[in-house]
XYZ file of N, CA and C in Angstrom:
315
model
N -17.056 43.581 21.604
C -17.397 42.251 22.052
C -17.941 41.459 20.867
N -17.449 40.255 20.708
C -17.889 39.388 19.622
C -18.521 38.151 20.247
N -19.698 37.822 19.793
C -20.401 36.642 20.283
C -20.487 35.644 19.138
N -20.000 34.453 19.374
C -20.007 33.403 18.364
C -20.894 32.273 18.856
N -21.873 31.918 18.077
C -22.783 30.842 18.452
C -22.730 29.749 17.389
N -22.600 28.540 17.846
C -22.600 27.383 16.946
C -23.740 26.479 17.379
N -24.627 26.205 16.464
C -25.746 25.325 16.776
C -25.429 23.920 16.296
N -26.241 22.977 16.725
C -26.052 21.595 16.267
C -26.218 21.504 14.759
N -27.112 22.305 14.194
C -27.324 22.274 12.750
C -26.050 22.668 12.005
N -25.404 23.733 12.465
C -24.169 24.183 11.813
C -23.077 23.125 11.961
N -22.930 22.577 13.165
C -21.893 21.572 13.410
C -22.156 20.309 12.592
N -23.394 19.844 12.552
C -23.711 18.630 11.786
C -23.616 18.872 10.282
N -23.931 20.089 9.829
C -23.769 20.410 8.406
C -22.302 20.381 8.015
N -21.445 20.926 8.876
C -20.004 20.891 8.595
C -19.486 19.456 8.607
N -19.938 18.659 9.567
C -19.506 17.251 9.629
C -19.954 16.498 8.382
N -21.176 16.751 7.916
C -21.668 16.100 6.703
C -20.857 16.524 5.489
N -20.505 17.810 5.418
C -19.711 18.301 4.291
C -18.323 17.646 4.275
N -17.675 17.545 5.434
C -16.370 16.877 5.508
C -16.483 15.410 5.121
N -17.546 14.738 5.582
C -17.735 13.327 5.258
C -17.957 13.150 3.757
N -18.821 13.968 3.169
C -19.134 13.863 1.745
C -17.915 14.159 0.880
N -17.080 15.084 1.324
C -15.878 15.446 0.561
C -14.763 14.418 0.707
N -14.930 13.447 1.607
C -13.900 12.431 1.797
C -12.765 12.888 2.695
N -12.990 13.953 3.463
C -11.935 14.482 4.326
C -11.776 13.686 5.613
N -12.672 12.748 5.877
C -12.585 11.956 7.103
C -11.951 10.597 6.826
N -10.895 10.611 6.025
C -10.094 9.419 5.719
C -8.647 9.730 6.053
N -7.974 8.800 6.688
C -6.575 9.005 7.045
C -5.795 7.719 6.839
N -4.577 7.867 6.353
C -3.616 6.769 6.283
C -2.544 7.059 7.312
N -2.314 6.108 8.200
C -1.308 6.273 9.245
C -0.231 5.225 9.029
N 0.997 5.693 8.921
C 2.135 4.790 8.773
C 3.101 5.062 9.917
N 4.132 4.261 10.014
C 5.093 4.455 11.098
C 5.818 5.792 10.962
N 5.893 6.332 9.771
C 6.529 7.629 9.573
C 5.699 8.797 10.080
N 4.389 8.612 10.205
C 3.527 9.697 10.687
C 3.373 9.699 12.195
N 3.793 8.631 12.865
C 3.702 8.565 14.326
C 4.972 9.125 14.954
N 4.864 9.774 16.106
C 6.074 10.230 16.791
C 6.951 9.049 17.207
N 8.247 9.255 17.248
C 9.165 8.161 17.606
C 8.939 7.649 19.017
N 8.474 8.526 19.912
C 8.246 8.118 21.300
C 6.866 7.500 21.512
N 6.086 7.333 20.467
C 4.772 6.701 20.589
C 4.978 5.257 21.030
N 4.227 4.769 22.027
C 4.521 3.440 22.593
C 4.326 2.266 21.632
N 3.507 2.411 20.614
C 3.261 1.302 19.689
C 3.644 1.747 18.281
N 4.697 1.157 17.741
C 5.105 1.463 16.378
C 4.391 0.506 15.427
N 4.137 0.955 14.228
C 3.398 0.147 13.259
C 4.340 -0.780 12.501
N 4.679 -1.876 13.127
C 5.464 -2.931 12.496
C 4.824 -4.265 12.859
N 5.116 -5.280 12.078
C 4.558 -6.596 12.381
C 5.124 -7.135 13.694
N 6.311 -6.679 14.075
C 6.902 -7.119 15.346
C 6.103 -6.580 16.535
N 5.716 -5.314 16.495
C 4.971 -4.737 17.612
C 3.524 -5.206 17.643
N 2.944 -5.539 16.508
C 1.568 -6.026 16.449
C 1.525 -7.536 16.669
N 2.675 -8.183 16.712
C 2.754 -9.629 16.879
C 2.127 -10.132 18.159
N 2.041 -9.296 19.190
C 1.383 -9.701 20.426
C -0.110 -9.891 20.251
N -0.695 -9.129 19.338
C -2.128 -9.249 19.054
C -2.413 -10.349 18.036
N -1.493 -10.506 17.103
C -1.683 -11.466 16.012
C -0.338 -12.138 15.705
N 0.009 -13.220 16.441
C 1.327 -13.859 16.259
C 1.561 -14.403 14.848
N 0.503 -14.840 14.179
C 0.676 -15.384 12.830
C 1.162 -14.322 11.852
N 0.780 -13.074 12.099
C 1.209 -11.990 11.231
C 2.720 -11.792 11.332
N 3.259 -11.866 12.529
C 4.705 -11.718 12.719
C 5.463 -12.897 12.120
N 4.902 -14.100 12.218
C 5.569 -15.270 11.646
C 5.594 -15.200 10.122
N 4.493 -14.738 9.540
C 4.385 -14.710 8.081
C 5.180 -13.556 7.463
N 5.150 -12.393 8.130
C 5.856 -11.207 7.639
C 6.748 -10.670 8.761
N 7.932 -11.212 8.951
C 8.775 -10.811 10.090
C 9.302 -9.385 9.963
N 9.017 -8.570 10.975
C 9.533 -7.212 11.154
C 9.410 -6.330 9.908
N 8.212 -6.269 9.346
C 7.939 -5.387 8.211
C 7.066 -4.224 8.677
N 7.151 -3.072 8.017
C 6.300 -1.943 8.407
C 4.836 -2.200 8.045
N 3.964 -1.515 8.780
C 2.528 -1.641 8.551
C 1.931 -0.259 8.315
N 0.720 -0.260 7.804
C -0.005 0.984 7.542
C -1.461 0.788 7.947
N -2.045 1.790 8.578
C -3.457 1.761 8.945
C -4.219 2.722 8.059
N -5.360 2.280 7.573
C -6.239 3.142 6.801
C -7.525 3.294 7.617
N -7.843 4.524 8.020
C -9.017 4.817 8.829
C -9.998 5.641 8.006
N -11.288 5.361 8.161
C -12.292 6.143 7.448
C -13.612 6.126 8.210
N -14.377 7.191 8.044
C -15.699 7.295 8.655
C -16.699 6.552 7.777
N -17.547 5.739 8.411
C -18.555 4.989 7.665
C -19.853 5.776 7.504
N -20.098 6.721 8.398
C -21.279 7.578 8.366
C -20.848 8.977 8.764
N -21.646 9.984 8.441
C -21.296 11.332 8.914
C -21.305 11.376 10.442
N -20.386 12.096 11.051
C -20.369 12.205 12.510
C -21.651 12.866 13.026
N -22.073 12.483 14.213
C -23.232 13.077 14.862
C -22.730 13.968 16.000
N -23.008 15.246 15.914
C -22.542 16.203 16.902
C -23.731 16.766 17.667
N -23.540 17.004 18.949
C -24.603 17.602 19.768
C -23.985 18.612 20.726
N -24.713 19.696 20.945
C -24.262 20.760 21.840
C -24.811 20.517 23.235
N -23.937 20.611 24.219
C -24.297 20.474 25.627
C -23.713 21.660 26.379
N -24.185 21.931 27.579
C -23.627 23.065 28.333
C -22.120 22.961 28.566
N -21.583 21.752 28.590
C -20.153 21.569 28.855
C -19.312 21.557 27.583
N -19.946 21.569 26.430
C -19.177 21.577 25.199
C -19.883 20.836 24.082
N -19.146 20.563 23.052
C -19.651 19.863 21.878
C -19.274 18.386 21.989
N -20.243 17.515 21.885
C -20.003 16.076 21.964
C -20.205 15.479 20.571
N -19.424 14.466 20.258
C -19.534 13.866 18.946
C -19.414 12.358 18.982
N -20.032 11.737 17.985
C -19.956 10.291 17.800
C -19.494 10.053 16.366
N -18.470 9.230 16.227
C -17.932 8.931 14.909
C -17.972 7.418 14.697
N -18.647 7.001 13.655
C -18.700 5.586 13.279
C -17.608 5.366 12.238
N -16.575 4.634 12.636
C -15.408 4.508 11.775
C -14.993 3.056 11.609
N -14.182 2.816 10.603
C -13.583 1.513 10.348
C -12.088 1.702 10.140
N -11.365 0.628 10.351
C -9.918 0.663 10.155
C -9.487 -0.626 9.468
N -8.513 -0.509 8.590
C -7.945 -1.678 7.918
C -6.429 -1.571 8.011
N -5.806 -2.671 8.362
C -4.347 -2.709 8.504
C -3.732 -3.433 7.309
N -2.602 -2.917 6.865
C -1.865 -3.501 5.739
C -0.421 -3.720 6.161
N 0.187 -4.750 5.605
C 1.626 -4.972 5.734
C 2.261 -4.421 4.460
N 3.276 -3.586 4.627
C 3.974 -2.993 3.480
C 5.179 -3.872 3.159
N 5.152 -4.496 2.002
C 6.227 -5.395 1.568
C 7.427 -4.597 1.065
N 8.597 -5.208 0.957
C 9.799 -4.494 0.499
C 9.650 -3.860 -0.897
N 8.778 -4.409 -1.739
C 8.577 -3.835 -3.070
C 7.497 -2.732 -3.055
N 7.097 -2.283 -1.864
C 6.131 -1.196 -1.647
C 4.683 -1.606 -1.911
N 4.426 -2.862 -2.210
C 3.034 -3.293 -2.342
C 2.466 -3.560 -0.943
N 1.146 -3.480 -0.836
C 0.486 -3.637 0.454
C -0.344 -4.920 0.467
N -0.240 -5.661 1.575
C -0.993 -6.894 1.762
C -1.992 -6.648 2.896
N -3.301 -6.872 2.665
C -4.267 -6.666 3.754
C -3.990 -7.632 4.916
N -3.977 -7.095 6.130
C -3.712 -7.921 7.312
C -5.006 -8.207 8.068
N -5.743 -7.180 8.443
C -7.021 -7.375 9.119
C -7.844 -6.100 9.014
N -9.148 -6.252 9.266
C -10.101 -5.147 9.178
C -10.648 -4.865 10.549
């Protein structure tokens, strides 16, 4: 029999280590999303939220950059491990020459 115990200290130490190492950063592009995902990252699909973006950059791919602003806060409860992540996201339009134009934060 093996008993594994994880305390809040261990979980928060691991979260701090991942945050400090920069492992809580992700770039999401249309190539990383499944084809059946309901929202594709293009200016056409985001045009409902921001029509000016679609007018200025018609049907171009987009990229999302996500990152944690603070180390995650984890707490142990009888039903499991709960966490809070303070994050930010920035969207870019990818131009045909592969340069990125900031769209919104």
